[in-house]
Amino acid sequence: MEGVNSSSSISDLDELARLLDRPRVNIERKRSFDERSFSEMGIFDNVNSPGGWETPVSSARNSFEPHPMVAEAWDALRRSLVYFRGQPVGTIAAYDHASEEVLNYDQVFVRDFVPSALAFLMNGEPDIVKNFLLKTIQIQGREKRIDRFKLGEGAMPASFKVIHDPIKETDSINADFGESAIGRVAPVDSGFWWIILLRAYTKSTGDTSLAETSECQKGMRLILSLCLSEGFDTFPTLLCADGCSMVDRRMGVYGYPIEIQALFFMALRSAMSMLKHDAEGKEFMERIVKRLHALSFHMRSYFWLDFQQLNDIYRYKTEEYSHTAVNKFNVIPDSIPEWVFDFMPLRGGYFIGNVSPARMDFRWFALGNCVAILASLATPEQSASIMDLIEERWEELVGEMPVKICHPAIESHEWRIVTGCDPKNTRWSYHNGGSWPVLLWLLTAACIKTGRPQIARRAIDLAEARLLKDGWPEYYDGKSGRFIGKQARKFQTWSIAGYLVAKMLLEDPSHLGMISLEEDKQTKPVIKRSYSWT
Ligand code: GLC
């Protein structure tokens, strides 16, 4: 299959400008929708500027002929609502009556609720999001233990369940911080998503009062204390156990997974814009600034891989000692897997899955790369390169159902060693190279930010051909994502909400402001390393 034709992007931008009912700004092909172009369009104000919270409603709202799937999706999303004492507080992970095993899919997952929340915000229904943010911050205050071990105060739950007692007519909440999860891993991503969602709520409603409450300020500080605490780290990235995020099973994502690093970066920047300038807030802001500075340098330098960088690593010397070492982590070139040499196009690049001593996980992970674009962890050039890669490797990364969670799958002996023979994560299934419709919203947002809505449109077309007909599966299997996943739930809420958010973003790109951060001009550009040993 050929790469996506990007020549249509000028007319796409024309169309966007027309929909926004504003004169077209001169945006070059492939230039990012950066701070300047957004502020020219009047839709991306700096969050710190006075009155900068509003995301003005676009004149384009309701001007589209909606796809018939949209109404079905809204109905399904509303059926998934969960109530606590009469108030909606979240959405259930899957409303799949046909499935015999409920497991924990009848719970409200923090990460799963994010696309639901964005859909409600974009539709002008912020109350459920506010209720969710307040409920989860209350849960954070509880003592949490796994066996006899007490977890950090700031830990946020992976999920919670509302238990209704029909006799006493009371509701209570049961939360899971990892003590019930398969593998007993605490979700590192939950706290980050919570902060990111608080910013989205504030940005979309213009209501700063929620973020300013003492509960939310304290909640943020507790999350930040956990991830900014000093220890034995030599890297600014965050050290994690396997399975502590969306990929919540053993998949070789321990160490410094890209998903967590990108969310960490985005949460730090989001918190910066919401922390109060009081003594406690200021102390955290100083720590955040230092960490962001080091983190962006580390990620942009060592996680970034393109053709040139791959060639440099291929020619690395090893066993270097001292400050002058170029191959700082002592990566042995023989450890580069064969597939990367074929996969890496001349045009394009991405943040690899993981970097730690003598280990580079070269796998592509969609969520981390899209969040890196949205948070401006990626420079504008890197963001454009990531989109180039998606175009160049469309068959592998999108295929027949957007979007592949990671590429490539691990199989045979490697699968046995890395997953511990996980029967759910067999090759090209579930977390191991499966295709997850929820990722469509992240791809769409990244496409809009980089000025390439035509890529998103192509992906949405693919989803529209199957999703409703197939009953909104959780994931698809196979090299090109053609088969409904082996154990996929139907009516998976984030597949439904992800589709709605993608549609609304494309129809009204002004929504992007709530989940995107413009480039921080103070972050020093990465030093381009190019080494030659000849
Ligand atoms: C699976 C996914 C996880 C998701 C949960 C609920 O465990 O791996 O990311 O949050 O299902 O949908």
mmCIF file of C-alpha atoms in Angstrom, residues 84-331:
data_model
loop_
_atom_site.group_PDB
_atom_site.id
_atom_site.type_symbol
_atom_site.label_atom_id
_atom_site.label_comp_id
_atom_site.label_asym_id
_atom_site.label_seq_id
_atom_site.Cartn_x
_atom_site.Cartn_y
_atom_site.Cartn_z
ATOM 1 C CA PHE A 84 -23.157 7.547 42.513
ATOM 2 C CA ARG A 85 -26.026 8.817 44.661
ATOM 3 C CA GLY A 86 -27.864 9.921 41.569
ATOM 4 C CA GLN A 87 -24.963 11.789 39.982
ATOM 5 C CA PRO A 88 -23.035 10.480 36.941
ATOM 6 C CA VAL A 89 -19.416 9.895 38.000
ATOM 7 C CA GLY A 90 -17.913 7.917 35.155
ATOM 8 C CA THR A 91 -18.432 5.288 32.471
ATOM 9 C CA ILE A 92 -18.137 1.529 32.803
ATOM 10 C CA ALA A 93 -15.254 -0.063 30.837
ATOM 11 C CA ALA A 94 -17.493 -2.339 28.738
ATOM 12 C CA TYR A 95 -21.209 -2.858 28.557
ATOM 13 C CA ASP A 96 -20.948 -6.334 27.090
ATOM 14 C CA HIS A 97 -23.914 -8.433 28.133
ATOM 15 C CA ALA A 98 -22.957 -11.254 25.809
ATOM 16 C CA SER A 99 -19.657 -11.826 27.563
ATOM 17 C CA GLU A 100 -19.775 -14.518 30.241
ATOM 18 C CA GLU A 101 -16.824 -13.216 32.170
ATOM 19 C CA VAL A 102 -17.226 -9.743 33.590
ATOM 20 C CA LEU A 103 -13.760 -9.647 35.252
ATOM 21 C CA ASN A 104 -13.275 -5.972 36.073
ATOM 22 C CA TYR A 105 -14.867 -4.538 32.938
ATOM 23 C CA ASP A 106 -17.867 -3.440 35.022
ATOM 24 C CA GLN A 107 -15.696 -0.802 36.694
ATOM 25 C CA VAL A 108 -14.865 2.810 35.897
ATOM 26 C CA PHE A 109 -11.214 2.864 34.815
ATOM 27 C CA VAL A 110 -9.431 6.184 35.115
ATOM 28 C CA ARG A 111 -7.584 5.827 31.805
ATOM 29 C CA ASP A 112 -10.682 4.504 30.011
ATOM 30 C CA PHE A 113 -12.746 7.434 31.191
ATOM 31 C CA VAL A 114 -10.459 10.007 29.528
ATOM 32 C CA PRO A 115 -11.969 9.749 26.007
ATOM 33 C CA SER A 116 -15.477 9.617 27.536
ATOM 34 C CA ALA A 117 -14.667 12.778 29.481
ATOM 35 C CA LEU A 118 -13.340 14.527 26.386
ATOM 36 C CA ALA A 119 -16.459 13.569 24.442
ATOM 37 C CA PHE A 120 -18.675 15.043 27.173
ATOM 38 C CA LEU A 121 -16.564 18.191 27.389
ATOM 39 C CA MET A 122 -16.648 18.667 23.638
ATOM 40 C CA ASN A 123 -20.406 18.208 23.727
ATOM 41 C CA GLY A 124 -20.802 20.904 26.379
ATOM 42 C CA GLU A 125 -21.549 18.458 29.240
ATOM 43 C CA PRO A 126 -18.804 19.109 31.783
ATOM 44 C CA ASP A 127 -20.641 18.075 34.973
ATOM 45 C CA ILE A 128 -19.863 14.378 34.757
ATOM 46 C CA VAL A 129 -16.195 15.228 34.307
ATOM 47 C CA LYS A 130 -16.234 17.452 37.359
ATOM 48 C CA ASN A 131 -17.970 14.720 39.389
ATOM 49 C CA PHE A 132 -15.401 12.177 38.249
ATOM 50 C CA LEU A 133 -12.457 14.422 39.104
ATOM 51 C CA LEU A 134 -13.828 15.077 42.591
ATOM 52 C CA LYS A 135 -14.765 11.464 43.261
ATOM 53 C CA THR A 136 -11.368 10.106 42.256
ATOM 54 C CA ILE A 137 -9.530 12.705 44.314
ATOM 55 C CA GLN A 138 -11.564 11.594 47.320
ATOM 56 C CA ILE A 139 -10.572 7.998 46.634
ATOM 57 C CA GLN A 140 -6.935 9.066 46.431
ATOM 58 C CA GLY A 141 -7.190 10.117 50.093
ATOM 59 C CA ARG A 142 -7.841 6.539 51.218
ATOM 60 C CA GLU A 143 -5.202 4.319 52.727
ATOM 61 C CA LYS A 144 -4.143 1.688 50.217
ATOM 62 C CA ARG A 145 -2.313 -1.526 50.883
ATOM 63 C CA ILE A 146 -1.152 -4.547 48.995
ATOM 64 C CA ASP A 147 -0.849 -7.322 51.561
ATOM 65 C CA ARG A 148 1.063 -5.619 54.335
ATOM 66 C CA PHE A 149 2.667 -2.961 52.194
ATOM 67 C CA LYS A 150 1.294 0.581 52.221
ATOM 68 C CA LEU A 151 1.282 2.465 48.914
ATOM 69 C CA GLY A 152 2.294 6.105 48.490
ATOM 70 C CA GLU A 153 -0.328 8.668 49.481
ATOM 71 C CA GLY A 154 -0.646 10.150 46.010
ATOM 72 C CA ALA A 155 -1.416 6.894 44.172
ATOM 73 C CA MET A 156 -4.619 7.094 42.140
ATOM 74 C CA PRO A 157 -6.810 4.068 41.491
ATOM 75 C CA ALA A 158 -6.736 2.095 38.252
ATOM 76 C CA SER A 159 -10.493 1.729 38.568
ATOM 77 C CA PHE A 160 -13.421 1.952 40.926
ATOM 78 C CA LYS A 161 -16.812 0.346 41.232
ATOM 79 C CA VAL A 162 -20.021 1.784 42.635
ATOM 80 C CA ILE A 163 -21.732 -0.758 44.871
ATOM 81 C CA HIS A 164 -25.428 -0.188 45.301
ATOM 82 C CA ASP A 165 -27.140 -1.621 48.360
ATOM 83 C CA PRO A 166 -30.809 -1.927 47.327
ATOM 84 C CA ILE A 167 -32.008 -2.585 50.879
ATOM 85 C CA LYS A 168 -30.290 0.308 52.601
ATOM 86 C CA GLU A 169 -30.536 2.311 49.381
ATOM 87 C CA THR A 170 -26.965 3.485 49.677
ATOM 88 C CA ASP A 171 -24.055 3.686 47.258
ATOM 89 C CA SER A 172 -20.482 2.988 48.220
ATOM 90 C CA ILE A 173 -17.231 2.843 46.266
ATOM 91 C CA ASN A 174 -14.729 0.028 45.929
ATOM 92 C CA ALA A 175 -11.455 1.155 44.401
ATOM 93 C CA ASP A 176 -8.579 -0.858 42.974
ATOM 94 C CA PHE A 177 -5.077 0.551 43.309
ATOM 95 C CA GLY A 178 -3.491 -2.565 41.944
ATOM 96 C CA GLU A 179 -4.329 -4.835 44.855
ATOM 97 C CA SER A 180 -6.914 -6.688 42.764
ATOM 98 C CA ALA A 181 -5.368 -6.138 39.336
ATOM 99 C CA ILE A 182 -3.883 -9.051 37.435
ATOM 100 C CA GLY A 183 -0.187 -8.932 38.316
ATOM 101 C CA ARG A 184 -0.799 -6.581 41.270
ATOM 102 C CA VAL A 185 0.662 -3.543 39.509
ATOM 103 C CA ALA A 186 -0.271 -0.022 40.557
ATOM 104 C CA PRO A 187 -1.289 2.192 37.636
ATOM 105 C CA VAL A 188 1.338 4.908 37.228
ATOM 106 C CA ASP A 189 -0.656 6.487 34.404
ATOM 107 C CA SER A 190 -3.839 7.156 36.436
ATOM 108 C CA GLY A 191 -2.477 10.170 38.332
ATOM 109 C CA PHE A 192 -1.064 11.643 35.142
ATOM 110 C CA TRP A 193 -4.358 11.229 33.278
ATOM 111 C CA TRP A 194 -6.141 12.815 36.231
ATOM 112 C CA ILE A 195 -3.994 15.960 36.024
ATOM 113 C CA ILE A 196 -4.309 16.074 32.219
ATOM 114 C CA LEU A 197 -8.080 15.763 32.522
ATOM 115 C CA LEU A 198 -8.274 18.501 35.134
ATOM 116 C CA ARG A 199 -6.541 20.807 32.678
ATOM 117 C CA ALA A 200 -8.870 19.710 29.854
ATOM 118 C CA TYR A 201 -11.883 20.460 32.045
ATOM 119 C CA THR A 202 -10.512 23.869 33.016
ATOM 120 C CA LYS A 203 -9.517 24.761 29.491
ATOM 121 C CA SER A 204 -12.799 23.689 27.967
ATOM 122 C CA THR A 205 -15.139 25.268 30.534
ATOM 123 C CA GLY A 206 -13.110 28.310 31.528
ATOM 124 C CA ASP A 207 -13.975 27.339 35.120
ATOM 125 C CA THR A 208 -10.737 27.708 37.096
ATOM 126 C CA SER A 209 -12.500 27.271 40.425
ATOM 127 C CA LEU A 210 -12.330 23.457 40.394
ATOM 128 C CA ALA A 211 -8.560 23.343 39.850
ATOM 129 C CA GLU A 212 -8.167 26.015 42.513
ATOM 130 C CA THR A 213 -9.961 24.075 45.255
ATOM 131 C CA SER A 214 -7.751 22.882 48.083
ATOM 132 C CA GLU A 215 -8.726 19.257 47.267
ATOM 133 C CA CYS A 216 -7.486 19.513 43.686
ATOM 134 C CA GLN A 217 -4.352 21.455 44.615
ATOM 135 C CA LYS A 218 -3.510 18.876 47.278
ATOM 136 C CA GLY A 219 -4.343 16.004 44.941
ATOM 137 C CA MET A 220 -1.956 17.389 42.337
ATOM 138 C CA ARG A 221 0.808 17.916 44.876
ATOM 139 C CA LEU A 222 0.460 14.342 46.159
ATOM 140 C CA ILE A 223 0.737 12.916 42.641
ATOM 141 C CA LEU A 224 3.715 15.158 41.952
ATOM 142 C CA SER A 225 5.404 14.169 45.239
ATOM 143 C CA LEU A 226 5.301 10.551 44.143
ATOM 144 C CA CYS A 227 6.868 11.101 40.757
ATOM 145 C CA LEU A 228 9.301 13.880 41.654
ATOM 146 C CA SER A 229 10.744 12.196 44.748
ATOM 147 C CA GLU A 230 14.487 11.805 44.815
ATOM 148 C CA GLY A 231 16.047 8.380 44.891
ATOM 149 C CA PHE A 232 18.880 6.540 43.229
ATOM 150 C CA ASP A 233 17.920 7.671 39.739
ATOM 151 C CA THR A 234 20.557 8.731 37.281
ATOM 152 C CA PHE A 235 17.979 9.573 34.601
ATOM 153 C CA PRO A 236 15.158 12.145 34.665
ATOM 154 C CA THR A 237 12.761 9.539 33.258
ATOM 155 C CA LEU A 238 10.454 7.637 35.607
ATOM 156 C CA LEU A 239 11.343 4.062 36.551
ATOM 157 C CA CYS A 240 8.351 1.713 36.340
ATOM 158 C CA ALA A 241 7.293 -1.880 36.829
ATOM 159 C CA ASP A 242 5.980 -3.886 33.884
ATOM 160 C CA GLY A 243 2.278 -3.410 33.168
ATOM 161 C CA CYS A 244 1.734 -0.140 35.039
ATOM 162 C CA SER A 245 -0.247 1.638 32.297
ATOM 163 C CA MET A 246 -2.564 0.836 29.369
ATOM 164 C CA VAL A 247 -0.431 -2.228 28.689
ATOM 165 C CA ASP A 248 -1.299 -3.703 32.069
ATOM 166 C CA ARG A 249 0.253 -7.136 31.684
ATOM 167 C CA ARG A 250 3.817 -8.314 31.450
ATOM 168 C CA MET A 251 4.997 -7.168 28.033
ATOM 169 C CA GLY A 252 8.603 -6.102 28.546
ATOM 170 C CA VAL A 253 7.533 -2.516 29.214
ATOM 171 C CA TYR A 254 9.307 -2.268 32.569
ATOM 172 C CA GLY A 255 12.054 0.319 33.011
ATOM 173 C CA TYR A 256 11.347 3.613 31.300
ATOM 174 C CA PRO A 257 8.404 3.007 28.952
ATOM 175 C CA ILE A 258 7.630 5.764 26.460
ATOM 176 C CA GLU A 259 3.923 5.800 27.379
ATOM 177 C CA ILE A 260 4.691 6.774 30.975
ATOM 178 C CA GLN A 261 7.440 9.235 30.069
ATOM 179 C CA ALA A 262 5.180 11.096 27.629
ATOM 180 C CA LEU A 263 2.278 11.196 30.101
ATOM 181 C CA PHE A 264 4.665 12.252 32.868
ATOM 182 C CA PHE A 265 5.884 15.140 30.730
ATOM 183 C CA MET A 266 2.356 16.193 29.805
ATOM 184 C CA ALA A 267 1.126 15.967 33.406
ATOM 185 C CA LEU A 268 4.059 18.058 34.648
ATOM 186 C CA ARG A 269 3.327 20.753 32.098
ATOM 187 C CA SER A 270 -0.409 20.628 32.817
ATOM 188 C CA ALA A 271 0.213 20.918 36.576
ATOM 189 C CA MET A 272 2.470 23.925 35.958
ATOM 190 C CA SER A 273 -0.464 25.780 34.473
ATOM 191 C CA MET A 274 -2.799 24.963 37.361
ATOM 192 C CA LEU A 275 -0.733 25.048 40.557
ATOM 193 C CA LYS A 276 -1.406 28.069 42.710
ATOM 194 C CA HIS A 277 1.423 30.502 43.171
ATOM 195 C CA ASP A 278 1.413 30.029 46.945
ATOM 196 C CA ALA A 279 4.416 28.759 48.924
ATOM 197 C CA GLU A 280 3.658 25.050 48.412
ATOM 198 C CA GLY A 281 2.691 25.523 44.783
ATOM 199 C CA LYS A 282 5.825 27.515 44.015
ATOM 200 C CA GLU A 283 8.078 24.875 45.524
ATOM 201 C CA PHE A 284 6.577 22.271 43.222
ATOM 202 C CA MET A 285 6.782 24.575 40.230
ATOM 203 C CA GLU A 286 10.515 24.952 40.727
ATOM 204 C CA ARG A 287 10.969 21.202 40.878
ATOM 205 C CA ILE A 288 8.799 20.756 37.794
ATOM 206 C CA VAL A 289 10.778 23.274 35.748
ATOM 207 C CA LYS A 290 14.057 21.503 36.526
ATOM 208 C CA ARG A 291 12.620 18.088 35.776
ATOM 209 C CA LEU A 292 11.002 19.173 32.514
ATOM 210 C CA HIS A 293 14.244 20.628 31.355
ATOM 211 C CA ALA A 294 16.194 17.431 31.971
ATOM 212 C CA LEU A 295 13.382 15.168 30.798
ATOM 213 C CA SER A 296 12.903 16.844 27.439
ATOM 214 C CA PHE A 297 16.653 16.771 26.804
ATOM 215 C CA HIS A 298 16.892 13.093 27.718
ATOM 216 C CA MET A 299 13.878 12.039 25.668
ATOM 217 C CA ARG A 300 14.669 14.101 22.603
ATOM 218 C CA SER A 301 18.252 12.900 22.601
ATOM 219 C CA TYR A 302 18.185 9.261 23.656
ATOM 220 C CA PHE A 303 14.703 7.985 22.857
ATOM 221 C CA TRP A 304 14.602 9.535 19.406
ATOM 222 C CA LEU A 305 15.304 7.230 16.492
ATOM 223 C CA ASP A 306 15.441 8.043 12.815
ATOM 224 C CA PHE A 307 17.502 6.710 9.964
ATOM 225 C CA GLN A 308 20.564 8.763 10.884
ATOM 226 C CA GLN A 309 20.359 7.879 14.546
ATOM 227 C CA LEU A 310 19.915 4.196 13.759
ATOM 228 C CA ASN A 311 22.967 4.300 11.587
ATOM 229 C CA ASP A 312 24.908 5.981 14.405
ATOM 230 C CA ILE A 313 23.876 3.315 16.907
ATOM 231 C CA TYR A 314 24.719 0.598 14.395
ATOM 232 C CA ARG A 315 28.257 1.969 14.336
ATOM 233 C CA TYR A 316 28.527 2.522 18.115
ATOM 234 C CA LYS A 317 31.717 1.687 19.954
ATOM 235 C CA THR A 318 31.092 -0.180 23.183
ATOM 236 C CA GLU A 319 32.720 -0.397 26.613
ATOM 237 C CA GLU A 320 33.406 3.328 26.732
ATOM 238 C CA TYR A 321 34.133 4.735 30.148
ATOM 239 C CA SER A 322 34.089 8.326 31.460
ATOM 240 C CA HIS A 323 32.242 11.514 30.593
ATOM 241 C CA THR A 324 33.356 11.518 27.009
ATOM 242 C CA ALA A 325 31.468 8.304 26.181
ATOM 243 C CA VAL A 326 29.227 8.670 23.162
ATOM 244 C CA ASN A 327 27.440 5.347 23.667
ATOM 245 C CA LYS A 328 26.402 6.388 27.159
ATOM 246 C CA PHE A 329 24.218 3.403 27.979
ATOM 247 C CA ASN A 330 26.600 0.881 26.429
ATOM 248 C CA VAL A 331 24.122 -0.415 23.879
#
